[in-house]
């Protein structure tokens, strides 16, 4: 399924060297790439960096794209790989942020705290679980599309979603599922 319309003409122009055509592809798909990357990253700024890296990679590797009508899926697969490459740095950064947060006074009952709890809970998931949840639950992609983007078997994507939901439930609601 092609999301975001037919990109074939823009891709052909971009392959011929048109910066303008690639700029239009960026405009068309930037929000999807940023949203996915932000869900995978420890914080939104890192997600924006991942998305930017993915677009740079896509520009240099546009000739590798076999199915122009699937540009968005191809791009999100690049975002996924870029996020996985930064996994160790993300883990180190997360440990530093947790240490800092533990030194801060607690302010219970605020919306900010709930958002921070959700971010910490997502960070506690494996990157595969975050990726599957970000695509399917937050992004509206089908399990099959997520499997293609993440380069995982369909059953693995379904397992990552189920385990991720259960872990989020444990962390956020204190429930075992």
N, CA and C atoms as an extended XYZ file, in Angstrom:
531
Properties=species:S:1:pos:R:3:atomname:S:1:resname:S:1:resid:I:1 pbc="F F F"
N         0.848       -1.180        0.000 N   UNK     1
C         0.000        0.000        0.000 CA  UNK     1
C         0.884        1.231        0.000 C   UNK     1
N         0.668        2.156       -0.873 N   UNK     2
C         1.423        3.391       -0.922 CA  UNK     2
C         0.746        4.408       -0.025 C   UNK     2
N         1.484        4.908        0.936 N   UNK     3
C         0.954        5.937        1.826 CA  UNK     3
C         1.546        7.259        1.389 C   UNK     3
N         0.730        8.285        1.341 N   UNK     4
C         1.232        9.600        0.980 CA  UNK     4
C         1.176        9.870       -0.503 C   UNK     4
N         0.489        9.053       -1.254 N   UNK     5
C         0.339        9.329       -2.673 CA  UNK     5
C         1.411        8.676       -3.507 C   UNK     5
N         1.340        8.935       -4.797 N   UNK     6
C         2.302        8.358       -5.728 CA  UNK     6
C         3.532        9.245       -5.799 C   UNK     6
N         4.654        8.693       -5.410 N   UNK     7
C         5.905        9.436       -5.371 CA  UNK     7
C         6.797        9.139       -6.572 C   UNK     7
N         6.333        8.323       -7.506 N   UNK     8
C         7.184        7.845       -8.596 CA  UNK     8
C         7.800        8.974       -9.417 C   UNK     8
N         7.001        9.963       -9.782 N   UNK     9
C         7.522       11.060      -10.605 CA  UNK     9
C         8.566       11.870       -9.835 C   UNK     9
N         8.300       12.127       -8.563 N   UNK    10
C         9.267       12.873       -7.754 CA  UNK    10
C        10.563       12.083       -7.593 C   UNK    10
N        10.444       10.789       -7.413 N   UNK    11
C        11.634        9.954       -7.252 CA  UNK    11
C        12.445        9.932       -8.543 C   UNK    11
N        11.775        9.824       -9.664 N   UNK    12
C        12.489        9.840      -10.950 CA  UNK    12
C        13.239       11.154      -11.114 C   UNK    12
N        12.606       12.257      -10.779 N   UNK    13
C        13.270       13.566      -10.884 CA  UNK    13
C        14.423       13.682       -9.895 C   UNK    13
N        14.202       13.203       -8.674 N   UNK    14
C        15.261       13.264       -7.670 CA  UNK    14
C        16.451       12.397       -8.084 C   UNK    14
N        16.179       11.238       -8.656 N   UNK    15
C        17.260       10.372       -9.133 CA  UNK    15
C        18.052       11.045      -10.243 C   UNK    15
N        17.375       11.914      -11.006 N   UNK    16
C        18.041       12.647      -12.081 CA  UNK    16
C        18.801       13.852      -11.538 C   UNK    16
N        18.723       14.060      -10.201 N   UNK    17
C        19.496       15.121       -9.577 CA  UNK    17
C        18.693       16.326       -9.115 C   UNK    17
N        17.388       16.273       -9.164 N   UNK    18
C        16.570       17.411       -8.768 CA  UNK    18
C        16.462       17.517       -7.250 C   UNK    18
N        17.111       18.550       -6.705 N   UNK    19
C        16.978       18.821       -5.272 CA  UNK    19
C        15.548       19.205       -4.923 C   UNK    19
N        14.899       19.921       -5.822 N   UNK    20
C        13.523       20.355       -5.602 CA  UNK    20
C        12.588       19.150       -5.460 C   UNK    20
N        12.748       18.149       -6.312 N   UNK    21
C        11.902       16.962       -6.242 CA  UNK    21
C        12.125       16.226       -4.926 C   UNK    21
N        13.391       16.104       -4.523 N   UNK    22
C        13.640       15.431       -3.248 CA  UNK    22
C        13.095       16.265       -2.098 C   UNK    22
N        13.184       17.566       -2.205 N   UNK    23
C        12.604       18.446       -1.189 CA  UNK    23
C        11.107       18.225       -1.050 C   UNK    23
N        10.439       18.001       -2.160 N   UNK    24
C         9.003       17.705       -2.102 CA  UNK    24
C         8.739       16.353       -1.437 C   UNK    24
N         9.604       15.381       -1.692 N   UNK    25
C         9.476       14.089       -1.003 CA  UNK    25
C         9.659       14.278        0.512 C   UNK    25
N        10.634       15.086        0.874 N   UNK    26
C        10.859       15.368        2.290 CA  UNK    26
C         9.622       16.022        2.893 C   UNK    26
N         9.092       17.036        2.201 N   UNK    27
C         7.884       17.708        2.696 CA  UNK    27
C         6.738       16.720        2.878 C   UNK    27
N         6.599       15.831        1.949 N   UNK    28
C         5.481       14.885        1.954 CA  UNK    28
C         5.600       13.841        3.070 C   UNK    28
N         6.824       13.453        3.404 N   UNK    29
C         7.013       12.327        4.321 CA  UNK    29
C         7.707       12.689        5.633 C   UNK    29
N         8.051       13.946        5.811 N   UNK    30
C         8.801       14.349        7.009 CA  UNK    30
C         8.026       14.081        8.293 C   UNK    30
N         6.752       14.392        8.304 N   UNK    31
C         5.982       14.219        9.535 CA  UNK    31
C         5.920       12.747        9.951 C   UNK    31
N         5.698       11.861        9.002 N   UNK    32
C         5.645       10.431        9.320 CA  UNK    32
C         7.002        9.949        9.838 C   UNK    32
N         8.077       10.383        9.191 N   UNK    33
C         9.418        9.968        9.617 CA  UNK    33
C         9.734       10.509       11.006 C   UNK    33
N         9.420       11.782       11.232 N   UNK    34
C         9.686       12.374       12.553 CA  UNK    34
C         8.840       11.711       13.645 C   UNK    34
N         7.575       11.487       13.366 N   UNK    35
C         6.718       10.862       14.380 CA  UNK    35
C         7.240        9.482       14.767 C   UNK    35
N         7.597        8.689       13.774 N   UNK    36
C         8.115        7.352       14.045 CA  UNK    36
C         9.434        7.435       14.807 C   UNK    36
N        10.340        8.283       14.347 N   UNK    37
C        11.648        8.412       14.994 CA  UNK    37
C        11.507        8.922       16.426 C   UNK    37
N        10.612        9.862       16.659 N   UNK    38
C        10.412       10.384       18.012 CA  UNK    38
C         9.904        9.302       18.952 C   UNK    38
N         9.084        8.409       18.447 N   UNK    39
C         8.571        7.320       19.287 CA  UNK    39
C         9.652        6.290       19.599 C   UNK    39
N        10.615        6.172       18.723 N   UNK    40
C        11.701        5.222       18.946 CA  UNK    40
C        12.803        5.792       19.824 C   UNK    40
N        12.962        7.098       19.808 N   UNK    41
C        14.082        7.747       20.485 CA  UNK    41
C        13.754        8.047       21.943 C   UNK    41
N        14.818        8.341       22.680 N   UNK    42
C        14.657        8.677       24.095 CA  UNK    42
C        13.988       10.029       24.279 C   UNK    42
N        14.171       10.930       23.339 N   UNK    43
C        13.532       12.238       23.428 CA  UNK    43
C        13.272       12.770       22.027 C   UNK    43
N        12.366       13.739       21.899 N   UNK    44
C        11.989       14.239       20.568 CA  UNK    44
C        13.154       14.797       19.749 C   UNK    44
N        14.091       15.457       20.403 N   UNK    45
C        15.222       16.017       19.652 CA  UNK    45
C        16.047       14.909       19.007 C   UNK    45
N        16.252       13.822       19.732 N   UNK    46
C        16.980       12.690       19.153 CA  UNK    46
C        16.193       12.092       17.995 C   UNK    46
N        14.885       12.047       18.142 N   UNK    47
C        14.038       11.544       17.061 CA  UNK    47
C        14.161       12.393       15.816 C   UNK    47
N        14.195       13.717       16.011 N   UNK    48
C        14.364       14.615       14.860 CA  UNK    48
C        15.708       14.380       14.184 C   UNK    48
N        16.751       14.148       14.988 N   UNK    49
C        18.076       13.862       14.423 CA  UNK    49
C        18.057       12.562       13.625 C   UNK    49
N        17.383       11.550       14.164 N   UNK    50
C        17.285       10.266       13.469 CA  UNK    50
C        16.567       10.447       12.133 C   UNK    50
N        15.466       11.189       12.148 N   UNK    51
C        14.718       11.431       10.910 CA  UNK    51
C        15.592       12.162        9.894 C   UNK    51
N        16.330       13.162       10.346 N   UNK    52
C        17.221       13.902        9.452 CA  UNK    52
C        18.278       12.973        8.851 C   UNK    52
N        18.869       12.123        9.688 N   UNK    53
C        19.859       11.169        9.190 CA  UNK    53
C        19.235       10.228        8.153 C   UNK    53
N        18.005        9.828        8.408 N   UNK    54
C        17.317        8.923        7.482 CA  UNK    54
C        17.114        9.594        6.125 C   UNK    54
N        16.719       10.864        6.127 N   UNK    55
C        16.538       11.560        4.852 CA  UNK    55
C        17.864       11.745        4.116 C   UNK    55
N        18.927       12.027        4.843 N   UNK    56
C        20.242       12.139        4.196 CA  UNK    56
C        20.637       10.799        3.576 C   UNK    56
N        20.402        9.736        4.322 N   UNK    57
C        20.710        8.401        3.805 CA  UNK    57
C        19.845        8.093        2.576 C   UNK    57
N        18.563        8.431        2.662 N   UNK    58
C        17.652        8.179        1.538 CA  UNK    58
C        18.121        8.935        0.296 C   UNK    58
N        18.561       10.169        0.463 N   UNK    59
C        19.024       10.968       -0.675 CA  UNK    59
C        20.219       10.297       -1.340 C   UNK    59
N        21.155        9.820       -0.525 N   UNK    60
C        22.358        9.215       -1.102 CA  UNK    60
C        22.105        7.819       -1.660 C   UNK    60
N        21.046        7.150       -1.202 N   UNK    61
C        20.777        5.789       -1.623 CA  UNK    61
C        19.480        5.655       -2.437 C   UNK    61
N        18.992        6.749       -2.972 N   UNK    62
C        17.733        6.741       -3.711 CA  UNK    62
C        17.763        5.757       -4.880 C   UNK    62
N        18.933        5.545       -5.439 N   UNK    63
C        19.074        4.588       -6.529 CA  UNK    63
C        18.815        3.153       -6.108 C   UNK    63
N        18.879        2.869       -4.805 N   UNK    64
C        18.636        1.516       -4.296 CA  UNK    64
C        17.155        1.195       -4.166 C   UNK    64
N        16.318        2.211       -4.218 N   UNK    65
C        14.877        2.004       -4.038 CA  UNK    65
C        14.312        1.264       -5.245 C   UNK    65
N        13.793        0.071       -5.002 N   UNK    66
C        13.291       -0.764       -6.093 CA  UNK    66
C        11.846       -0.463       -6.450 C   UNK    66
N        11.048       -0.084       -5.458 N   UNK    67
C         9.628        0.158       -5.679 CA  UNK    67
C         9.295        1.591       -5.275 C   UNK    67
N         9.359        2.529       -6.210 N   UNK    68
C         9.125        3.935       -5.871 CA  UNK    68
C         7.790        4.199       -5.181 C   UNK    68
N         6.785        3.395       -5.469 N   UNK    69
C         5.481        3.598       -4.839 CA  UNK    69
C         5.513        3.246       -3.344 C   UNK    69
N         6.597        2.639       -2.894 N   UNK    70
C         6.731        2.272       -1.479 CA  UNK    70
C         7.791        3.125       -0.786 C   UNK    70
N         7.967        4.336       -1.249 N   UNK    71
C         8.994        5.216       -0.688 CA  UNK    71
C         8.839        5.376        0.824 C   UNK    71
N         7.613        5.615        1.294 N   UNK    72
C         7.429        5.855        2.724 CA  UNK    72
C         7.830        4.630        3.545 C   UNK    72
N         7.462        3.457        3.115 N   UNK    73
C         7.863        2.240        3.834 CA  UNK    73
C         9.381        2.101        3.836 C   UNK    73
N         9.993        2.361        2.698 N   UNK    74
C        11.451        2.293        2.573 CA  UNK    74
C        12.103        3.310        3.504 C   UNK    74
N        11.562        4.514        3.529 N   UNK    75
C        12.098        5.568        4.392 CA  UNK    75
C        11.971        5.182        5.867 C   UNK    75
N        10.809        4.671        6.260 N   UNK    76
C        10.625        4.293        7.662 CA  UNK    76
C        11.520        3.124        8.056 C   UNK    76
N        11.828        2.260        7.103 N   UNK    77
C        12.792        1.190        7.379 CA  UNK    77
C        14.174        1.791        7.648 C   UNK    77
N        14.523        2.845        6.938 N   UNK    78
C        15.800        3.532        7.189 CA  UNK    78
C        15.769        4.172        8.573 C   UNK    78
N        14.654        4.816        8.912 N   UNK    79
C        14.509        5.410       10.252 CA  UNK    79
C        14.716        4.333       11.306 C   UNK    79
N        14.099        3.180       11.090 N   UNK    80
C        14.221        2.070       12.035 CA  UNK    80
C        15.680        1.667       12.216 C   UNK    80
N        16.390        1.498       11.122 N   UNK    81
C        17.799        1.085       11.215 CA  UNK    81
C        18.650        2.160       11.887 C   UNK    81
N        18.389        3.420       11.577 N   UNK    82
C        19.138        4.507       12.214 CA  UNK    82
C        18.878        4.527       13.721 C   UNK    82
N        17.642        4.274       14.114 N   UNK    83
C        17.308        4.248       15.542 CA  UNK    83
C        18.016        3.092       16.242 C   UNK    83
N        18.064        1.955       15.572 N   UNK    84
C        18.739        0.796       16.163 CA  UNK    84
C        20.236        1.034       16.292 C   UNK    84
N        20.824        1.741       15.329 N   UNK    85
C        22.252        2.048       15.394 CA  UNK    85
C        22.581        2.893       16.617 C   UNK    85
N        21.645        3.740       17.024 N   UNK    86
C        21.871        4.613       18.178 CA  UNK    86
C        21.410        4.029       19.498 C   UNK    86
N        21.123        2.745       19.518 N   UNK    87
C        20.553        2.100       20.705 CA  UNK    87
C        21.451        2.199       21.938 C   UNK    87
N        22.725        1.967       21.797 N   UNK    88
C        23.628        2.031       22.950 CA  UNK    88
C        23.699        3.431       23.533 C   UNK    88
N        23.816        4.427       22.660 N   UNK    89
C        23.866        5.810       23.148 CA  UNK    89
C        22.562        6.176       23.852 C   UNK    89
N        21.455        5.703       23.315 N   UNK    90
C        20.153        5.968       23.925 CA  UNK    90
C        20.076        5.349       25.313 C   UNK    90
N        20.585        4.148       25.473 N   UNK    91
C        20.561        3.478       26.775 CA  UNK    91
C        21.409        4.243       27.787 C   UNK    91
N        22.585        4.695       27.366 N   UNK    92
C        23.440        5.477       28.278 CA  UNK    92
C        22.752        6.776       28.677 C   UNK    92
N        22.159        7.439       27.715 N   UNK    93
C        21.466        8.703       27.974 CA  UNK    93
C        20.285        8.476       28.921 C   UNK    93
N        19.564        7.386       28.719 N   UNK    94
C        18.434        7.061       29.583 CA  UNK    94
C        18.865        6.841       31.029 C   UNK    94
N        19.981        6.160       31.217 N   UNK    95
C        20.484        5.938       32.581 CA  UNK    95
C        20.861        7.252       33.246 C   UNK    95
N        21.478        8.155       32.491 N   UNK    96
C        21.825        9.470       33.048 CA  UNK    96
C        20.574       10.255       33.416 C   UNK    96
N        19.561       10.222       32.565 N   UNK    97
C        18.326       10.952       32.842 CA  UNK    97
C        17.599       10.378       34.053 C   UNK    97
N        17.589        9.063       34.196 N   UNK    98
C        16.957        8.443       35.359 CA  UNK    98
C        17.681        8.838       36.638 C   UNK    98
N        19.019        8.855       36.580 N   UNK    99
C        19.790        9.253       37.762 CA  UNK    99
C        19.472       10.701       38.128 C   UNK    99
N        19.390       11.560       37.137 N   UNK   100
C        19.061       12.965       37.387 CA  UNK   100
C        17.649       13.092       37.955 C   UNK   100
N        16.705       12.373       37.367 N   UNK   101
C        15.313       12.447       37.823 CA  UNK   101
C        15.172       11.944       39.250 C   UNK   101
N        15.951       10.951       39.620 N   UNK   102
C        15.850       10.425       40.981 CA  UNK   102
C        16.360       11.421       42.008 C   UNK   102
N        17.165       12.389       41.599 N   UNK   103
C        17.672       13.406       42.509 CA  UNK   103
C        16.716       14.592       42.645 C   UNK   103
N        15.705       14.656       41.788 N   UNK   104
C        14.768       15.777       41.794 CA  UNK   104
C        13.616       15.501       42.754 C   UNK   104
N        13.078       16.581       43.351 N   UNK   105
C        11.918       16.374       44.220 CA  UNK   105
C        10.720       15.897       43.406 C   UNK   105
N         9.898       15.061       44.007 N   UNK   106
C         8.728       14.509       43.336 CA  UNK   106
C         7.590       15.507       43.339 C   UNK   106
N         6.922       15.637       42.199 N   UNK   107
C         5.751       16.503       42.058 CA  UNK   107
C         4.613       15.632       41.556 C   UNK   107
N         3.886       15.014       42.488 N   UNK   108
C         2.876       14.034       42.107 CA  UNK   108
C         1.622       14.680       41.569 C   UNK   108
N         0.941       13.943       40.680 N   UNK   109
C        -0.367       14.360       40.205 CA  UNK   109
C        -0.371       15.332       39.049 C   UNK   109
N         0.746       15.632       38.443 N   UNK   110
C         0.757       16.590       37.336 CA  UNK   110
C         0.740       15.866       36.002 C   UNK   110
N         0.276       16.566       34.997 N   UNK   111
C         0.270       15.997       33.653 CA  UNK   111
C         1.699       15.747       33.179 C   UNK   111
N         2.612       16.616       33.567 N   UNK   112
C         4.014       16.452       33.196 CA  UNK   112
C         4.590       15.165       33.742 C   UNK   112
N         4.187       14.831       34.959 N   UNK   113
C         4.671       13.590       35.559 CA  UNK   113
C         4.128       12.383       34.808 C   UNK   113
N         2.875       12.457       34.405 N   UNK   114
C         2.287       11.358       33.645 CA  UNK   114
C         3.012       11.175       32.319 C   UNK   114
N         3.328       12.276       31.666 N   UNK   115
C         4.058       12.194       30.401 CA  UNK   115
C         5.453       11.618       30.620 C   UNK   115
N         6.091       12.033       31.700 N   UNK   116
C         7.424       11.500       31.996 CA  UNK   116
C         7.344       10.009       32.321 C   UNK   116
N         6.289        9.607       33.047 N   UNK   117
C         6.117        8.186       33.361 CA  UNK   117
C         5.912        7.381       32.085 C   UNK   117
N         5.123        7.918       31.165 N   UNK   118
C         4.899        7.231       29.893 CA  UNK   118
C         6.198        7.126       29.102 C   UNK   118
N         6.977        8.201       29.083 N   UNK   119
C         8.250        8.178       28.360 CA  UNK   119
C         9.205        7.176       28.991 C   UNK   119
N         9.238        7.129       30.327 N   UNK   120
C        10.109        6.149       31.001 CA  UNK   120
C         9.639        4.726       30.711 C   UNK   120
N         8.333        4.525       30.702 N   UNK   121
C         7.795        3.191       30.418 CA  UNK   121
C         8.146        2.760       28.999 C   UNK   121
N         8.002        3.661       28.036 N   UNK   122
C         8.374        3.330       26.656 CA  UNK   122
C         9.864        3.039       26.552 C   UNK   122
N        10.667        3.819       27.280 N   UNK   123
C        12.113        3.617       27.236 CA  UNK   123
C        12.498        2.271       27.831 C   UNK   123
N        11.656        1.721       28.713 N   UNK   124
C        11.946        0.432       29.335 CA  UNK   124
C        11.687       -0.737       28.387 C   UNK   124
N        10.949       -0.488       27.320 N   UNK   125
C        10.683       -1.547       26.346 CA  UNK   125
C        11.914       -1.773       25.486 C   UNK   125
N        11.988       -2.938       24.881 N   UNK   126
C        13.064       -3.159       23.920 CA  UNK   126
C        12.808       -2.270       22.707 C   UNK   126
N        13.829       -1.981       21.963 N   UNK   127
C        13.662       -1.130       20.786 CA  UNK   127
C        12.726       -1.786       19.776 C   UNK   127
N        12.731       -3.117       19.722 N   UNK   128
C        11.828       -3.817       18.815 CA  UNK   128
C        10.373       -3.620       19.238 C   UNK   128
N        10.124       -3.700       20.552 N   UNK   129
C         8.764       -3.478       21.054 CA  UNK   129
C         8.322       -2.037       20.792 C   UNK   129
N         9.211       -1.080       21.055 N   UNK   130
C         8.882        0.333       20.796 CA  UNK   130
C         8.590        0.549       19.324 C   UNK   130
N         9.393       -0.042       18.467 N   UNK   131
C         9.191        0.123       17.034 CA  UNK   131
C         7.853       -0.427       16.582 C   UNK   131
N         7.528       -1.632       17.032 N   UNK   132
C         6.258       -2.252       16.637 CA  UNK   132
C         5.071       -1.463       17.186 C   UNK   132
N         5.160       -1.048       18.432 N   UNK   133
C         4.075       -0.279       19.040 CA  UNK   133
C         3.939        1.081       18.371 C   UNK   133
N         5.059        1.734       18.097 N   UNK   134
C         5.006        3.050       17.455 CA  UNK   134
C         4.364        2.969       16.080 C   UNK   134
N         4.698        1.948       15.332 N   UNK   135
C         4.125        1.811       13.991 CA  UNK   135
C         2.651        1.413       14.037 C   UNK   135
N         2.340        0.367       14.768 N   UNK   136
C         0.982       -0.215       14.707 CA  UNK   136
C        -0.017        0.513       15.585 C   UNK   136
N         0.336        0.777       16.822 N   UNK   137
C        -0.628        1.374       17.736 CA  UNK   137
C        -0.686        2.890       17.590 C   UNK   137
N         0.457        3.517       17.446 N   UNK   138
C         0.469        4.977       17.358 CA  UNK   138
C         0.425        5.472       15.914 C   UNK   138
N         0.985        4.700       14.994 N   UNK   139
C         1.078        5.158       13.616 CA  UNK   139
C         0.017        4.635       12.673 C   UNK   139
N        -0.749        3.658       13.103 N   UNK   140
C        -1.824        3.130       12.277 CA  UNK   140
C        -1.393        2.196       11.163 C   UNK   140
N        -0.162        1.703       11.187 N   UNK   141
C         0.313        0.762       10.181 CA  UNK   141
C        -0.211       -0.624       10.532 C   UNK   141
N        -0.385       -1.458        9.538 N   UNK   142
C        -0.797       -2.837        9.791 CA  UNK   142
C         0.398       -3.625       10.312 C   UNK   142
N         0.115       -4.780       10.903 N   UNK   143
C         1.202       -5.631       11.373 CA  UNK   143
C         2.112       -6.035       10.216 C   UNK   143
N         1.521       -6.341        9.057 N   UNK   144
C         2.312       -6.743        7.899 CA  UNK   144
C         3.224       -5.603        7.438 C   UNK   144
N         2.691       -4.385        7.380 N   UNK   145
C         3.507       -3.236        6.976 CA  UNK   145
C         4.634       -3.010        7.978 C   UNK   145
N         4.336       -3.136        9.264 N   UNK   146
C         5.368       -2.977       10.293 CA  UNK   146
C         6.438       -4.047       10.142 C   UNK   146
N         6.033       -5.269        9.844 N   UNK   147
C         6.999       -6.351        9.659 CA  UNK   147
C         7.959       -6.026        8.517 C   UNK   147
N         7.430       -5.459        7.436 N   UNK   148
C         8.277       -5.093        6.303 CA  UNK   148
C         9.221       -3.948        6.673 C   UNK   148
N         8.706       -2.949        7.362 N   UNK   149
C         9.526       -1.800        7.749 CA  UNK   149
C        10.628       -2.216        8.717 C   UNK   149
N        10.270       -3.031        9.703 N   UNK   150
C        11.220       -3.437       10.735 CA  UNK   150
C        12.096       -4.614       10.296 C   UNK   150
N        11.784       -5.186        9.127 N   UNK   151
C        12.504       -6.344        8.612 CA  UNK   151
C        12.470       -7.498        9.620 C   UNK   151
N        11.261       -7.739       10.119 N   UNK   152
C        11.027       -8.816       11.076 CA  UNK   152
C         9.902       -9.701       10.562 C   UNK   152
N         9.862      -10.967       10.989 N   UNK   153
C         8.721      -11.803       10.632 CA  UNK   153
C         7.435      -11.250       11.246 C   UNK   153
N         6.313      -11.487       10.576 N   UNK   154
C         5.025      -10.999       11.046 CA  UNK   154
C         4.734      -11.463       12.475 C   UNK   154
N         5.004      -12.708       12.769 N   UNK   155
C         4.770      -13.232       14.113 CA  UNK   155
C         5.595      -12.516       15.173 C   UNK   155
N         6.806      -12.123       14.816 N   UNK   156
C         7.652      -11.392       15.769 CA  UNK   156
C         7.066      -10.022       16.069 C   UNK   156
N         6.555       -9.356       15.041 N   UNK   157
C         5.936       -8.049       15.254 CA  UNK   157
C         4.746       -8.195       16.193 C   UNK   157
N         3.916       -9.199       15.950 N   UNK   158
C         2.749       -9.415       16.812 CA  UNK   158
C         3.189       -9.712       18.243 C   UNK   158
N         4.235      -10.501       18.410 N   UNK   159
C         4.754      -10.802       19.743 CA  UNK   159
C         5.301       -9.556       20.421 C   UNK   159
N         6.025       -8.730       19.673 N   UNK   160
C         6.579       -7.501       20.246 CA  UNK   160
C         5.458       -6.575       20.707 C   UNK   160
N         4.388       -6.507       19.944 N   UNK   161
C         3.261       -5.663       20.336 CA  UNK   161
C         2.608       -6.208       21.605 C   UNK   161
N         2.360       -7.497       21.643 N   UNK   162
C         1.715       -8.101       22.812 CA  UNK   162
C         2.583       -7.941       24.058 C   UNK   162
N         3.856       -8.227       23.939 N   UNK   163
C         4.761       -8.105       25.093 CA  UNK   163
C         4.931       -6.647       25.502 C   UNK   163
N         5.011       -5.765       24.511 N   UNK   164
C         5.141       -4.338       24.811 CA  UNK   164
C         3.922       -3.797       25.533 C   UNK   164
N         2.731       -4.178       25.072 N   UNK   165
C         1.493       -3.750       25.752 CA  UNK   165
C         1.470       -4.255       27.190 C   UNK   165
N         1.827       -5.519       27.375 N   UNK   166
C         1.821       -6.093       28.720 CA  UNK   166
C         2.811       -5.367       29.626 C   UNK   166
N         3.982       -5.091       29.097 N   UNK   167
C         5.011       -4.398       29.900 CA  UNK   167
C         4.570       -2.973       30.214 C   UNK   167
N         3.987       -2.280       29.254 N   UNK   168
C         3.487       -0.931       29.512 CA  UNK   168
C         2.407       -0.955       30.582 C   UNK   168
N         1.546       -1.934       30.516 N   UNK   169
C         0.491       -2.074       31.514 CA  UNK   169
C         1.096       -2.270       32.908 C   UNK   169
N         2.095       -3.126       32.994 N   UNK   170
C         2.781       -3.346       34.273 CA  UNK   170
C         3.390       -2.059       34.802 C   UNK   170
N         4.103       -1.360       33.942 N   UNK   171
C         4.833       -0.176       34.359 CA  UNK   171
C         3.925        1.011       34.673 C   UNK   171
N         2.882        1.183       33.878 N   UNK   172
C         2.036        2.357       34.051 CA  UNK   172
C         0.883        2.112       35.023 C   UNK   172
N         0.353        0.918       35.025 N   UNK   173
C        -0.828        0.648       35.837 CA  UNK   173
C        -0.555       -0.285       36.998 C   UNK   173
N         0.644       -0.850       37.028 N   UNK   174
C         0.976       -1.782       38.083 CA  UNK   174
C         0.214       -3.081       37.996 C   UNK   174
N        -0.197       -3.433       36.764 N   UNK   175
C        -0.986       -4.648       36.563 CA  UNK   175
C        -0.155       -5.679       35.834 C   UNK   175
N        -0.344       -6.916       36.199 N   UNK   176
C         0.261       -8.025       35.458 CA  UNK   176
C        -0.758       -8.539       34.483 C   UNK   176
N        -0.387       -8.649       33.240 N   UNK   177
C        -1.289       -9.177       32.209 CA  UNK   177
C        -0.673      -10.378       31.593 C   UNK   177
